[in-house]
CSV table of C-alpha atoms (C1' of nucleotides) in Angstrom, one decimal:
chain,number,residue,atom,x,y,z
G,1,MET,CA,0.0,0.0,0.0
G,2,ALA,CA,1.2,3.4,-0.9
G,3,ASN,CA,2.2,5.7,1.9
G,4,LYS,CA,-1.0,7.4,3.0
G,5,ALA,CA,0.9,10.6,3.6
G,6,LEU,CA,1.5,10.9,-0.2
G,7,ILE,CA,-0.6,13.7,-1.7
G,8,GLN,CA,-2.3,12.4,-4.8
G,9,LYS,CA,-1.6,14.0,-8.1
G,10,ILE,CA,-4.3,16.0,-9.9
G,11,LYS,CA,-6.7,13.7,-11.6
G,12,GLY,CA,-5.7,13.2,-15.2
G,13,ALA,CA,-2.3,14.9,-14.8
G,14,ARG,CA,0.7,13.0,-16.1
G,15,GLU,CA,3.7,11.8,-14.3
G,16,PHE,CA,6.7,11.0,-16.5
G,17,TYR,CA,9.1,8.5,-15.0
G,18,PRO,CA,12.2,8.2,-17.0
G,19,GLU,CA,10.8,5.4,-19.1
G,20,GLN,CA,7.7,7.4,-20.0
G,21,MET,CA,9.8,10.4,-20.6
G,22,ALA,CA,11.8,8.4,-23.1
G,23,LEU,CA,8.5,7.6,-25.0
G,24,ARG,CA,7.5,11.3,-24.9
G,25,ASN,CA,10.9,12.3,-26.2
G,26,PHE,CA,10.8,9.6,-28.9
G,27,ILE,CA,7.5,11.0,-30.1
G,28,TYR,CA,8.9,14.5,-29.9
G,29,GLU,CA,11.9,13.5,-31.9
G,30,LYS,CA,9.8,12.0,-34.7
G,31,VAL,CA,7.5,15.0,-34.7
G,32,ARG,CA,10.4,17.4,-34.9
G,33,ARG,CA,12.1,15.5,-37.7
G,34,ALA,CA,9.0,15.2,-39.9
G,35,SER,CA,8.2,18.9,-39.3
G,36,ARG,CA,11.7,20.0,-40.2
G,37,ALA,CA,11.9,17.7,-43.2
G,38,PHE,CA,9.3,20.0,-44.8
G,39,GLY,CA,10.9,23.2,-43.7
G,40,TYR,CA,8.6,24.1,-40.8
G,41,GLN,CA,9.7,26.4,-38.0
G,42,GLU,CA,9.2,25.5,-34.4
G,43,TRP,CA,7.3,28.0,-32.2
G,44,ASP,CA,5.2,28.2,-29.1
G,45,ALA,CA,2.6,30.3,-27.3
G,46,PRO,CA,1.8,30.9,-23.6
G,47,PHE,CA,0.5,28.0,-21.6
G,48,ILE,CA,-1.9,30.3,-19.8
G,49,GLU,CA,-4.3,32.6,-21.7
G,50,PRO,CA,-7.3,34.8,-20.8
G,51,ILE,CA,-10.5,32.8,-21.1
G,52,GLU,CA,-11.8,35.3,-23.7
G,53,LEU,CA,-9.4,34.0,-26.2
G,54,TYR,CA,-11.4,30.8,-26.4
G,55,ALA,CA,-14.7,32.3,-25.5
G,56,ALA,CA,-14.5,34.4,-28.6
G,57,LYS,CA,-14.6,31.4,-30.8
G,58,SER,CA,-17.0,28.9,-29.2
G,59,GLY,CA,-18.5,31.1,-26.5
G,60,GLU,CA,-20.0,27.9,-25.3
G,61,GLU,CA,-20.2,25.9,-22.1
G,62,LEU,CA,-17.5,23.9,-23.6
G,63,VAL,CA,-15.0,26.6,-22.6
G,64,LYS,CA,-16.3,26.7,-19.1
G,65,LYS,CA,-16.8,23.0,-18.6
G,66,GLN,CA,-13.8,21.5,-20.4
G,67,SER,CA,-11.1,24.1,-19.5
G,68,PHE,CA,-9.1,24.5,-16.4
G,69,THR,CA,-9.8,28.0,-15.3
G,70,PHE,CA,-9.0,30.0,-12.2
G,71,ASN,CA,-8.8,33.6,-11.0
G,72,ASP,CA,-5.4,35.0,-10.6
G,73,ARG,CA,-4.5,37.4,-7.8
G,74,ASP,CA,-5.9,40.4,-9.7
G,75,GLY,CA,-9.2,38.6,-10.3
G,76,GLU,CA,-8.5,37.9,-14.0
G,77,PHE,CA,-9.9,34.7,-15.4
G,78,VAL,CA,-7.0,32.6,-16.5
G,79,THR,CA,-7.3,29.4,-18.6
G,80,LEU,CA,-4.7,26.6,-19.1
G,81,ARG,CA,-4.7,26.5,-22.8
G,82,PRO,CA,-7.0,23.8,-24.2
G,83,GLU,CA,-5.8,24.3,-27.8
G,84,LEU,CA,-3.3,26.3,-29.7
G,85,THR,CA,-5.1,27.8,-32.7
G,86,PRO,CA,-6.5,30.9,-31.0
G,87,SER,CA,-3.0,31.8,-29.8
G,88,LEU,CA,-1.7,31.2,-33.3
G,89,ALA,CA,-4.3,33.5,-34.7
G,90,ARG,CA,-3.4,36.3,-32.3
G,91,MET,CA,0.3,36.0,-32.8
G,92,ILE,CA,-0.1,36.0,-36.6
G,93,ALA,CA,-2.4,38.9,-36.5
G,94,ALA,CA,0.0,40.9,-34.3
G,95,LYS,CA,2.8,40.6,-36.9
G,96,GLN,CA,0.8,39.9,-40.0
G,97,GLY,CA,2.7,42.7,-41.9
G,98,GLU,CA,6.2,41.5,-41.0
G,99,LEU,CA,5.9,37.7,-41.2
G,100,THR,CA,7.1,35.9,-44.4
G,101,PHE,CA,4.3,34.0,-46.1
G,102,PRO,CA,3.5,31.3,-46.8
G,103,LEU,CA,4.3,30.6,-43.2
G,104,ARG,CA,5.0,27.1,-41.9
G,105,TRP,CA,5.0,26.6,-38.2
G,106,TRP,CA,5.0,23.6,-35.8
G,107,SER,CA,4.8,23.2,-32.1
G,108,PHE,CA,4.8,20.5,-29.5
G,109,GLY,CA,3.7,21.4,-26.0
G,110,PRO,CA,1.3,20.7,-23.1
G,111,PHE,CA,-2.4,21.3,-23.1
G,112,TRP,CA,-5.2,20.8,-20.6
G,113,ARG,CA,-8.8,19.8,-21.0
G,114,TYR,CA,-11.2,19.1,-18.1
G,115,GLU,CA,-12.5,15.8,-19.3
G,116,SER,CA,-12.9,12.4,-17.7
G,117,PRO,CA,-9.7,10.4,-18.2
G,118,GLN,CA,-9.9,7.1,-20.0
G,119,LYS,CA,-8.0,5.1,-22.6
G,120,GLY,CA,-6.3,7.5,-24.9
G,121,ARG,CA,-7.4,10.6,-23.1
G,122,SER,CA,-6.1,12.4,-20.1
G,123,ARG,CA,-6.6,15.9,-18.7
G,124,GLU,CA,-3.1,16.9,-19.4
G,125,PHE,CA,-1.5,16.0,-22.7
G,126,PHE,CA,1.1,17.0,-25.2
G,127,GLN,CA,0.1,18.0,-28.7
G,128,TRP,CA,1.8,18.5,-32.0
G,129,ASN,CA,0.3,21.3,-34.0
G,130,ILE,CA,1.5,22.1,-37.5
G,131,ASP,CA,0.1,24.6,-39.9
G,132,MET,CA,0.8,26.3,-43.2
G,133,LEU,CA,-0.7,29.8,-43.6
G,134,GLY,CA,-1.1,32.1,-46.5
G,135,THR,CA,-1.6,29.6,-49.3
G,136,ASP,CA,-5.0,28.3,-50.3
G,137,SER,CA,-4.6,25.3,-52.6
G,138,PRO,CA,-5.3,21.5,-52.5
G,139,GLU,CA,-1.5,21.1,-53.1
G,140,ALA,CA,-0.8,22.8,-49.8
G,141,ASP,CA,-3.4,20.5,-48.1
G,142,ALA,CA,-1.5,17.6,-49.6
G,143,GLU,CA,1.8,18.8,-48.1
G,144,LEU,CA,0.3,18.8,-44.6
G,145,ILE,CA,-1.0,15.3,-45.1
G,146,ALA,CA,2.4,14.3,-46.4
G,147,VAL,CA,4.0,15.6,-43.2
G,148,GLY,CA,1.6,13.4,-41.3
G,149,ALA,CA,2.4,10.5,-43.4
G,150,GLU,CA,6.1,11.1,-43.0
G,151,PHE,CA,5.6,11.1,-39.3
G,152,LEU,CA,3.7,7.8,-39.4
G,153,ARG,CA,6.3,6.3,-41.6
G,154,SER,CA,9.3,7.4,-39.5
G,155,ALA,CA,7.6,6.2,-36.4
G,156,GLY,CA,7.4,2.7,-38.0
G,157,LEU,CA,3.6,2.7,-38.7
G,158,LYS,CA,3.2,1.3,-42.2
G,159,PRO,CA,0.2,1.9,-44.5
G,160,ASP,CA,-1.2,-1.5,-43.6
G,161,ARG,CA,-1.9,-0.3,-40.1
G,162,ALA,CA,-2.1,3.5,-40.2
G,163,VAL,CA,-4.4,5.2,-42.6
G,164,ILE,CA,-5.2,8.9,-43.2
G,165,TYR,CA,-8.8,9.3,-44.3
G,166,VAL,CA,-9.6,12.4,-46.3
G,167,ASN,CA,-12.8,14.2,-47.2
G,168,ASN,CA,-13.7,17.7,-48.4
G,169,ARG,CA,-16.3,19.9,-46.8
G,170,ARG,CA,-17.1,21.8,-50.0
G,171,LEU,CA,-17.7,18.5,-51.8
G,172,MET,CA,-20.1,17.4,-49.1
G,173,ASP,CA,-21.9,20.7,-49.0
G,174,ALA,CA,-22.5,20.4,-52.7
G,175,GLU,CA,-23.8,16.9,-52.3
G,176,PHE,CA,-26.0,18.0,-49.4
G,177,ASP,CA,-27.4,20.8,-51.6
G,178,ALA,CA,-28.1,18.3,-54.4
G,179,LEU,CA,-30.2,16.3,-51.9
G,180,GLY,CA,-32.1,19.4,-50.9
G,181,ILE,CA,-30.7,19.5,-47.4
G,182,PRO,CA,-30.9,23.2,-46.3
G,183,PRO,CA,-27.7,24.9,-45.3
G,184,GLU,CA,-28.9,25.5,-41.8
G,185,LYS,CA,-29.1,21.7,-41.2
G,186,ARG,CA,-25.6,21.0,-42.5
G,187,LEU,CA,-24.0,21.3,-39.1
G,188,ASP,CA,-26.4,18.8,-37.5
G,189,VAL,CA,-26.1,16.5,-40.4
G,190,SER,CA,-22.3,16.7,-40.3
G,191,ASN,CA,-22.3,15.9,-36.6
G,192,LEU,CA,-24.5,12.9,-37.3
G,193,VAL,CA,-22.2,11.7,-40.1
G,194,ASP,CA,-19.3,12.1,-37.7
G,195,ARG,CA,-21.0,9.7,-35.3
G,196,ARG,CA,-22.1,7.1,-37.8
G,197,THR,CA,-19.5,4.5,-37.2
G,198,LYS,CA,-20.2,4.6,-33.4
G,199,MET,CA,-23.9,4.3,-33.6
G,200,ASP,CA,-26.4,1.5,-34.2
G,201,PRO,CA,-27.5,1.8,-37.8
G,202,ALA,CA,-31.2,1.8,-37.0
G,203,LYS,CA,-30.8,4.4,-34.4
G,204,TRP,CA,-28.7,6.5,-36.7
G,205,ASP,CA,-31.5,6.4,-39.3
G,206,GLU,CA,-33.9,7.4,-36.6
G,207,ASN,CA,-31.8,10.4,-35.6
G,208,ALA,CA,-31.4,11.4,-39.3
G,209,LEU,CA,-35.2,11.5,-39.7
G,210,GLY,CA,-35.4,13.3,-36.4
G,211,LEU,CA,-33.3,16.1,-37.9
G,212,GLY,CA,-36.1,16.6,-40.5
G,213,LEU,CA,-34.6,14.6,-43.4
G,214,ASP,CA,-37.2,12.7,-45.5
G,215,GLN,CA,-36.7,9.1,-46.5
G,216,LYS,CA,-35.5,10.1,-49.9
G,217,GLN,CA,-32.8,12.4,-48.4
G,218,LEU,CA,-31.8,9.7,-46.0
G,219,GLY,CA,-31.4,7.2,-48.8
G,220,GLY,CA,-29.4,9.7,-50.8
G,221,LEU,CA,-27.2,10.6,-47.8
G,222,LYS,CA,-26.4,6.9,-47.2
G,223,ASP,CA,-25.6,6.5,-50.9
G,224,ILE,CA,-23.1,9.4,-50.6
G,225,LEU,CA,-21.6,8.0,-47.5
G,226,GLY,CA,-21.1,4.7,-49.2
G,227,ASN,CA,-19.6,6.1,-52.3
G,228,PHE,CA,-15.8,5.9,-52.0
G,229,ASP,CA,-15.4,7.1,-55.6
G,230,LEU,CA,-17.1,10.4,-54.8
G,231,TRP,CA,-13.8,12.2,-54.7
G,232,LYS,CA,-13.5,12.0,-58.5
G,233,LYS,CA,-16.3,14.6,-58.7
G,234,SER,CA,-14.2,17.0,-56.8
G,235,ASP,CA,-11.5,19.0,-58.6
G,236,GLU,CA,-9.9,19.8,-55.2
G,237,LEU,CA,-9.6,16.2,-54.2
G,238,THR,CA,-8.4,15.1,-57.6
G,239,ARG,CA,-5.6,17.6,-57.4
G,240,LEU,CA,-5.0,16.6,-53.8
G,241,PHE,CA,-4.5,13.0,-54.7
G,242,SER,CA,-2.1,13.8,-57.6
G,243,ALA,CA,-0.1,16.0,-55.3
G,244,LEU,CA,0.0,13.2,-52.7
G,245,GLU,CA,1.2,10.9,-55.4
G,246,ALA,CA,4.1,13.2,-56.3
G,247,LEU,CA,4.9,13.7,-52.6
G,248,GLY,CA,5.2,10.0,-52.1
G,249,ALA,CA,2.4,9.9,-49.5
G,250,ARG,CA,-0.4,8.5,-51.6
G,251,GLU,CA,-0.2,5.0,-50.1
G,252,TYR,CA,-1.2,6.3,-46.6
G,253,VAL,CA,-4.3,8.1,-47.8
G,254,LYS,CA,-7.9,7.0,-48.5
G,255,PHE,CA,-10.9,9.0,-49.4
G,256,ASP,CA,-13.8,8.5,-46.9
G,257,PRO,CA,-17.0,10.5,-47.2
G,258,ASN,CA,-17.7,9.7,-43.5
G,259,ILE,CA,-14.9,11.9,-42.2
G,260,MET,CA,-16.4,15.3,-41.3
G,261,ARG,CA,-14.7,16.6,-38.1
G,262,GLY,CA,-16.8,18.4,-35.6
G,263,LEU,CA,-15.1,21.7,-36.0
G,264,LEU,CA,-17.1,24.6,-37.4
G,265,TYR,CA,-14.1,26.3,-38.9
G,266,TYR,CA,-13.0,23.7,-41.5
G,267,THR,CA,-14.0,24.8,-44.9
G,268,GLY,CA,-12.3,22.5,-47.4
G,269,THR,CA,-10.1,19.4,-47.1
G,270,VAL,CA,-10.5,17.5,-43.8
G,271,PHE,CA,-8.5,14.5,-42.7
G,272,GLU,CA,-8.0,12.1,-39.8
G,273,ALA,CA,-5.5,9.3,-39.2
G,274,PHE,CA,-6.4,6.0,-37.5
G,275,ASP,CA,-4.7,2.9,-36.4
G,276,THR,CA,-6.6,0.2,-38.3
G,277,THR,CA,-5.5,-2.8,-36.3
G,278,GLY,CA,-4.9,-1.8,-32.6
G,279,SER,CA,-7.2,-1.3,-29.6
G,280,VAL,CA,-7.5,2.4,-29.8
G,281,ARG,CA,-10.4,3.8,-31.8
G,282,ARG,CA,-9.6,7.4,-31.4
G,283,ALA,CA,-7.9,9.4,-34.1
G,284,ILE,CA,-4.1,9.6,-34.1
G,285,PHE,CA,-4.3,13.1,-35.6
G,286,GLY,CA,-6.8,15.2,-37.4
G,287,GLY,CA,-7.0,18.5,-39.2
G,288,GLY,CA,-8.0,20.3,-42.4
G,289,ARG,CA,-8.3,23.6,-44.2
G,290,TYR,CA,-9.7,26.6,-42.4
G,291,ASP,CA,-10.5,30.0,-43.8
G,292,ASN,CA,-10.6,33.3,-42.0
G,293,LEU,CA,-8.5,32.1,-39.2
G,294,LEU,CA,-7.9,35.7,-38.1
G,295,ALA,CA,-11.5,36.9,-38.4
G,296,ASP,CA,-12.1,36.7,-34.6
G,297,VAL,CA,-8.9,38.5,-33.6
G,298,GLY,CA,-9.1,41.3,-36.1
G,299,GLY,CA,-6.5,40.4,-38.6
G,300,GLN,CA,-6.7,40.3,-42.4
G,301,PRO,CA,-8.4,37.2,-43.8
G,302,LEU,CA,-5.9,34.4,-44.1
G,303,SER,CA,-6.4,30.8,-45.2
G,304,GLY,CA,-4.5,28.0,-43.6
G,305,VAL,CA,-4.3,24.2,-43.3
G,306,GLY,CA,-3.0,22.3,-40.4
G,307,PHE,CA,-3.5,19.4,-38.0
G,308,ALA,CA,-3.0,18.4,-34.4
G,309,MET,CA,-1.9,15.1,-32.8
G,310,GLY,CA,-2.0,14.3,-29.1
G,311,ASP,CA,0.7,12.3,-27.5
G,312,VAL,CA,-1.5,9.9,-25.6
G,313,VAL,CA,-3.1,7.9,-28.5
G,314,ILE,CA,0.0,7.7,-30.6
G,315,GLY,CA,1.9,6.6,-27.5
G,316,ILE,CA,-0.4,3.7,-26.8
G,317,ILE,CA,-0.3,2.7,-30.5
G,318,LEU,CA,3.5,2.8,-30.7
G,319,GLN,CA,3.8,0.7,-27.6
G,320,GLU,CA,1.2,-1.8,-28.8
G,321,ALA,CA,3.0,-2.1,-32.1
G,322,GLY,CA,6.3,-2.7,-30.4
G,323,LEU,CA,7.8,0.4,-32.1
G,324,VAL,CA,9.2,2.1,-29.1
G,325,PRO,CA,13.0,1.5,-28.8
G,326,GLU,CA,14.1,-0.3,-25.7
G,327,PHE,CA,14.6,1.9,-22.7
G,328,GLU,CA,18.1,2.8,-21.8
G,329,PRO,CA,18.1,3.5,-18.1
G,330,SER,CA,21.4,5.4,-18.0
G,331,PRO,CA,22.7,7.8,-20.7
G,332,ALA,CA,26.2,6.9,-19.5
G,333,GLN,CA,27.5,3.7,-20.9
G,334,ALA,CA,30.4,3.4,-18.5
G,335,LEU,CA,30.5,3.3,-14.7
G,336,VAL,CA,33.6,4.2,-12.9
G,337,THR,CA,33.7,2.4,-9.6
G,338,VAL,CA,35.0,3.9,-6.3
G,339,PHE,CA,37.3,1.3,-4.7
G,340,ASP,CA,37.8,2.9,-1.3
G,341,GLU,CA,38.1,6.1,0.5
G,342,LYS,CA,41.7,6.6,-0.6
G,343,LEU,CA,41.0,6.1,-4.3
G,344,TRP,CA,37.7,8.0,-4.3
G,345,MET,CA,39.0,11.2,-5.8
G,346,GLN,CA,41.1,9.3,-8.4
G,347,SER,CA,37.9,7.7,-9.7
G,348,TYR,CA,36.3,11.1,-9.9
G,349,ALA,CA,39.3,12.4,-11.9
G,350,LEU,CA,39.1,9.4,-14.2
G,351,ALA,CA,35.4,10.0,-14.9
G,352,ALA,CA,36.2,13.7,-15.6
G,353,GLU,CA,38.8,12.6,-18.0
G,354,LEU,CA,36.3,10.5,-19.9
G,355,ARG,CA,33.9,13.3,-20.1
G,356,ARG,CA,36.5,15.7,-21.5
G,357,ALA,CA,37.0,13.1,-24.2
G,358,GLY,CA,33.4,13.4,-25.1
G,359,MET,CA,32.0,10.3,-23.4
G,360,ASN,CA,29.1,10.1,-20.9
G,361,ALA,CA,30.5,8.6,-17.8
G,362,MET,CA,29.0,7.9,-14.4
G,363,VAL,CA,31.0,7.6,-11.3
G,364,TYR,CA,29.7,5.7,-8.3
G,365,PRO,CA,28.9,8.4,-5.7
G,366,GLU,CA,30.8,6.8,-2.8
G,367,PRO,CA,33.0,3.9,-1.9
G,368,ALA,CA,31.0,0.7,-1.7
G,369,LYS,CA,31.6,-3.0,-2.1
G,370,LEU,CA,32.4,-3.9,-5.7
G,371,PRO,CA,29.6,-6.4,-6.1
G,372,LYS,CA,27.1,-3.6,-5.2
G,373,GLN,CA,28.7,-1.3,-7.7
G,374,PHE,CA,28.7,-3.9,-10.5
G,375,LYS,CA,25.2,-4.8,-9.8
G,376,PHE,CA,24.2,-1.2,-10.0
G,377,ALA,CA,25.9,-0.9,-13.4
G,378,ASP,CA,24.1,-4.0,-14.6
G,379,ARG,CA,20.7,-2.7,-13.6
G,380,MET,CA,21.4,0.5,-15.3
G,381,LYS,CA,22.2,-1.5,-18.4
G,382,MET,CA,25.6,0.0,-18.7
G,383,LYS,CA,28.1,-1.4,-21.1
G,384,ALA,CA,31.3,-1.2,-19.3
G,385,VAL,CA,32.7,-0.9,-15.8
G,386,LEU,CA,36.0,0.6,-14.8
G,387,VAL,CA,37.9,-0.4,-11.7
G,388,LEU,CA,40.6,1.7,-10.2
G,389,GLY,CA,42.0,-0.3,-7.3
G,390,PRO,CA,45.3,-0.1,-5.4
G,391,ASP,CA,47.1,-2.4,-7.9
G,392,GLU,CA,46.0,-0.3,-10.9
G,393,ALA,CA,46.6,3.0,-9.2
G,394,GLU,CA,50.1,2.1,-8.4
G,395,LYS,CA,51.0,1.1,-11.9
G,396,GLY,CA,48.9,3.6,-13.8
G,397,LEU,CA,46.5,1.1,-15.1
G,398,VAL,CA,42.7,0.7,-15.2
G,399,VAL,CA,40.6,-2.4,-15.4
G,400,VAL,CA,38.0,-2.3,-18.1
G,401,LYS,CA,35.2,-4.8,-18.0
G,402,ASN,CA,32.8,-5.4,-20.8
G,403,LEU,CA,29.5,-6.2,-19.1
G,404,GLY,CA,28.1,-7.7,-22.3
G,405,THR,CA,30.8,-10.4,-22.7
G,406,SER,CA,32.1,-10.5,-19.1
G,407,GLU,CA,35.6,-10.0,-20.5
G,408,GLN,CA,38.0,-7.7,-18.8
G,409,GLU,CA,41.4,-6.4,-19.3
G,410,GLN,CA,44.0,-4.2,-17.5
G,411,VAL,CA,45.0,-1.3,-19.7
G,412,LYS,CA,47.3,1.6,-19.4
G,413,ARG,CA,45.5,4.9,-18.8
G,414,GLU,CA,46.5,6.1,-22.2
G,415,ALA,CA,44.9,3.1,-23.8
G,416,LEU,CA,41.7,3.4,-21.9
G,417,LEU,CA,39.7,5.4,-24.4
G,418,SER,CA,40.3,3.1,-27.3
G,419,SER,CA,39.6,0.1,-25.2
G,420,LEU,CA,36.3,1.6,-24.0
G,421,GLN,CA,35.4,2.7,-27.5
G,422,LYS,CA,35.9,-0.8,-28.7
G,423,ILE,CA,33.5,-2.2,-26.1
G,424,LEU,CA,30.9,0.4,-26.8
G,425,ALA,CA,31.1,-0.1,-30.6
G,426,PHE,CA,30.8,-3.8,-30.1
G,427,ASN,CA,27.8,-3.4,-27.9
G,428,VAL,CA,26.1,-1.0,-30.3
G,429,LYS,CA,26.4,-3.7,-33.0
G,430,GLN,CA,24.8,-6.2,-30.7
G,431,ASP,CA,21.7,-4.0,-30.2
R,1,G,C1',-22.7,14.6,-15.8
R,2,C,C1',-24.2,8.9,-16.3
R,3,G,C1',-23.1,3.5,-16.1
R,4,G,C1',-19.9,-0.9,-15.0
R,5,A,C1',-15.5,-3.1,-12.8
R,6,U,C1',-11.5,-3.1,-9.4
R,7,G,C1',-8.8,-1.6,-4.7
R,8,U,C1',-4.7,-7.3,-0.2
R,9,A,C1',3.5,-6.7,0.4
R,10,G,C1',7.5,-2.3,-4.0
R,11,C,C1',5.0,-5.2,-8.5
R,12,U,C1',1.5,-9.2,-10.4
R,13,C,C1',-2.0,-11.8,-7.8
R,14,A,C1',-4.1,-15.9,-4.1
R,15,A,C1',-6.9,-16.7,0.5
R,16,U,C1',-15.4,-21.5,1.7
R,17,G,C1',-17.2,-15.6,7.1
R,18,G,C1',-12.3,-18.8,11.0
R,19,C,C1',-3.9,-18.2,12.0
R,20,A,C1',-3.1,-12.7,5.6
R,21,G,C1',-0.1,-16.1,1.6
R,22,A,C1',2.7,-17.1,-3.2
R,23,G,C1',5.8,-15.6,-7.3
R,24,C,C1',8.8,-11.7,-8.8
R,25,A,C1',11.6,-7.6,-6.6
R,26,C,C1',14.5,-6.1,-2.3
R,27,C,C1',18.3,-7.2,1.8
R,28,U,C1',22.1,-10.8,3.8
R,29,G,C1',25.2,-14.9,3.0
R,30,A,C1',27.6,-19.0,0.1
R,31,C,C1',31.6,-15.5,-3.0
R,32,U,C1',36.6,-10.0,1.9
R,33,G,C1',38.9,-7.1,-6.0
R,34,U,C1',33.7,-8.2,-10.1
R,35,G,C1',27.1,-7.8,-12.3
R,36,G,C1',23.6,-11.5,-14.6
R,37,C,C1',22.8,-17.6,-13.1
R,38,U,C1',22.2,-21.0,-8.8
R,39,C,C1',21.3,-22.1,-3.6
R,40,A,C1',20.2,-20.8,1.7
R,41,G,C1',18.2,-17.4,4.9
R,42,G,C1',15.7,-12.7,5.9
R,43,U,C1',12.9,-7.8,5.7
R,44,G,C1',8.4,-6.2,4.2
R,45,G,C1',0.8,-5.6,5.7
R,46,U,C1',-3.9,-0.5,10.0
R,47,U,C1',-6.3,-5.8,3.3
R,48,G,C1',-7.8,2.3,0.0
R,49,U,C1',-10.6,5.1,4.0
R,50,G,C1',-14.9,5.6,7.6
R,51,G,C1',-18.9,3.2,9.6
R,52,G,C1',-22.2,-1.3,10.1
R,53,U,C1',-23.7,-6.8,10.5
R,54,U,C1',-21.2,-11.0,13.2
R,55,C,C1',-18.6,-14.8,18.6
R,56,G,C1',-15.4,-13.7,14.4
R,57,A,C1',-14.9,-9.5,8.2
R,58,G,C1',-9.7,-9.2,3.3
R,59,A,C1',-14.5,-11.4,2.1
R,60,C,C1',-21.1,-9.5,3.7
R,61,C,C1',-23.9,-4.3,3.9
R,62,C,C1',-23.7,1.3,3.6
R,63,A,C1',-20.9,5.5,2.6
R,64,U,C1',-16.5,7.7,0.7
R,65,C,C1',-12.0,8.2,-2.1
R,66,A,C1',-8.9,6.4,-6.0
R,67,U,C1',-8.0,3.9,-10.5
R,68,C,C1',-9.5,1.4,-15.0
R,69,C,C1',-13.3,0.6,-18.9
R,70,G,C1',-17.4,2.6,-21.5
R,71,C,C1',-21.4,6.6,-22.4
R,72,C,C1',-21.6,12.0,-23.1
R,73,C,C1',-18.2,15.3,-25.1
R,74,C,C1',-14.0,16.0,-27.9
R,75,A,C1',-12.2,23.3,-29.7
RNA sequence: GCGGAUGUAGCUCAAUGGCAGAGCACCUGACUGUGGCUCAGGUGGUUGUGGGUUCGAGACCCAUCAUCCGCCCCA
């Protein structure tokens, strides 16, 4: 039983022990590489913002119910950021005249949403955001999708298990129009489409009719949602797919008329990536094209395309797929033991010497029995252990033991580096 | 906000209402200058918390807290 005196962490907050931190950094590294491969610049915004920033957009209970808010000492309402886009809009608007467009920005940082924690969802999470602003073309949409595909590829998720589903709002609006679905019902219908895979078919039909659709419209809607060649009617999607072909990302992408995305602000291409084989049914990432990003904050109209990916879902998927590299407990590959009180400082000096030579070296923090120190090195999965005992000190030697092979040799101090490097290189090959 | 499940050693889990246990981990020793492997021994518990029923509760009842799974929601 845990110590009762321990104060519990905040519900849904995340604790990153070194092993989890390694996963987070693994994701960050893949994100960073994919973003930079396409020339995107890293940026960030405040973690706390005035609540109005979000209220301006949704103005809903959503903001109050699903955000962490509090009063600061001056009585201002402060919100832990639940998303990045409003901050992006403000920062762009503030320097709209001096930024170089088209602008390509990416970010990876913490966000908070007051929701009930469950599989794939916590109250505190890290999110990758990536956007291109100032270009309005299906080819730009294709680039963002290609960035996402590049991330999936580099993380080890092949097209047979990760798929990016694409649709287009304008295409769907045109289809809805053709069915005689009035524009004011589009939002409700979109939301219903979004929920289709989750719902019982009969119930879904019922809801559709409840929205005021007639049988003929319902039938037409289902025809549309079952038509996976529909994209051929869309000039935008046709161009998108040829661009994806050229970008080498086509194999990851499928057209799916059921992808809508709940967000109001998407106006053209929308897309969502899913793991098709694992236990997580939530989207890996999702995004699309939005117009008038800056409308709410008073900037000039600007079109953009972007997507966001949380760390929780992708983390589960990568672990399930066995794609996370084995955890290395210690960044240092060599342990310098401390033989006794007298030789303590000599061991410290030896470790310092290794560090000056560019190696990561850990020294045992105090004299202790050698078995204990060796055991420590073993549990830290270190590759080599150095022993500087009385015999070695006297003759200017060091014992180097390869923990992988159990072989050890006494070498002169001058030969230590090359001996160590040999062991480390050998062990690297073994991995 | 709603529903379901689970809380026992550091971890994973046992224990018909009748002495709280096992495996792993940890510590010590076999092995006073060498990790893993083996063997022997040992430490470790207010059974989430608070009440109740009972001669007797880890188990049954009520409440509460926490976690997990799902619904709702998902900017």
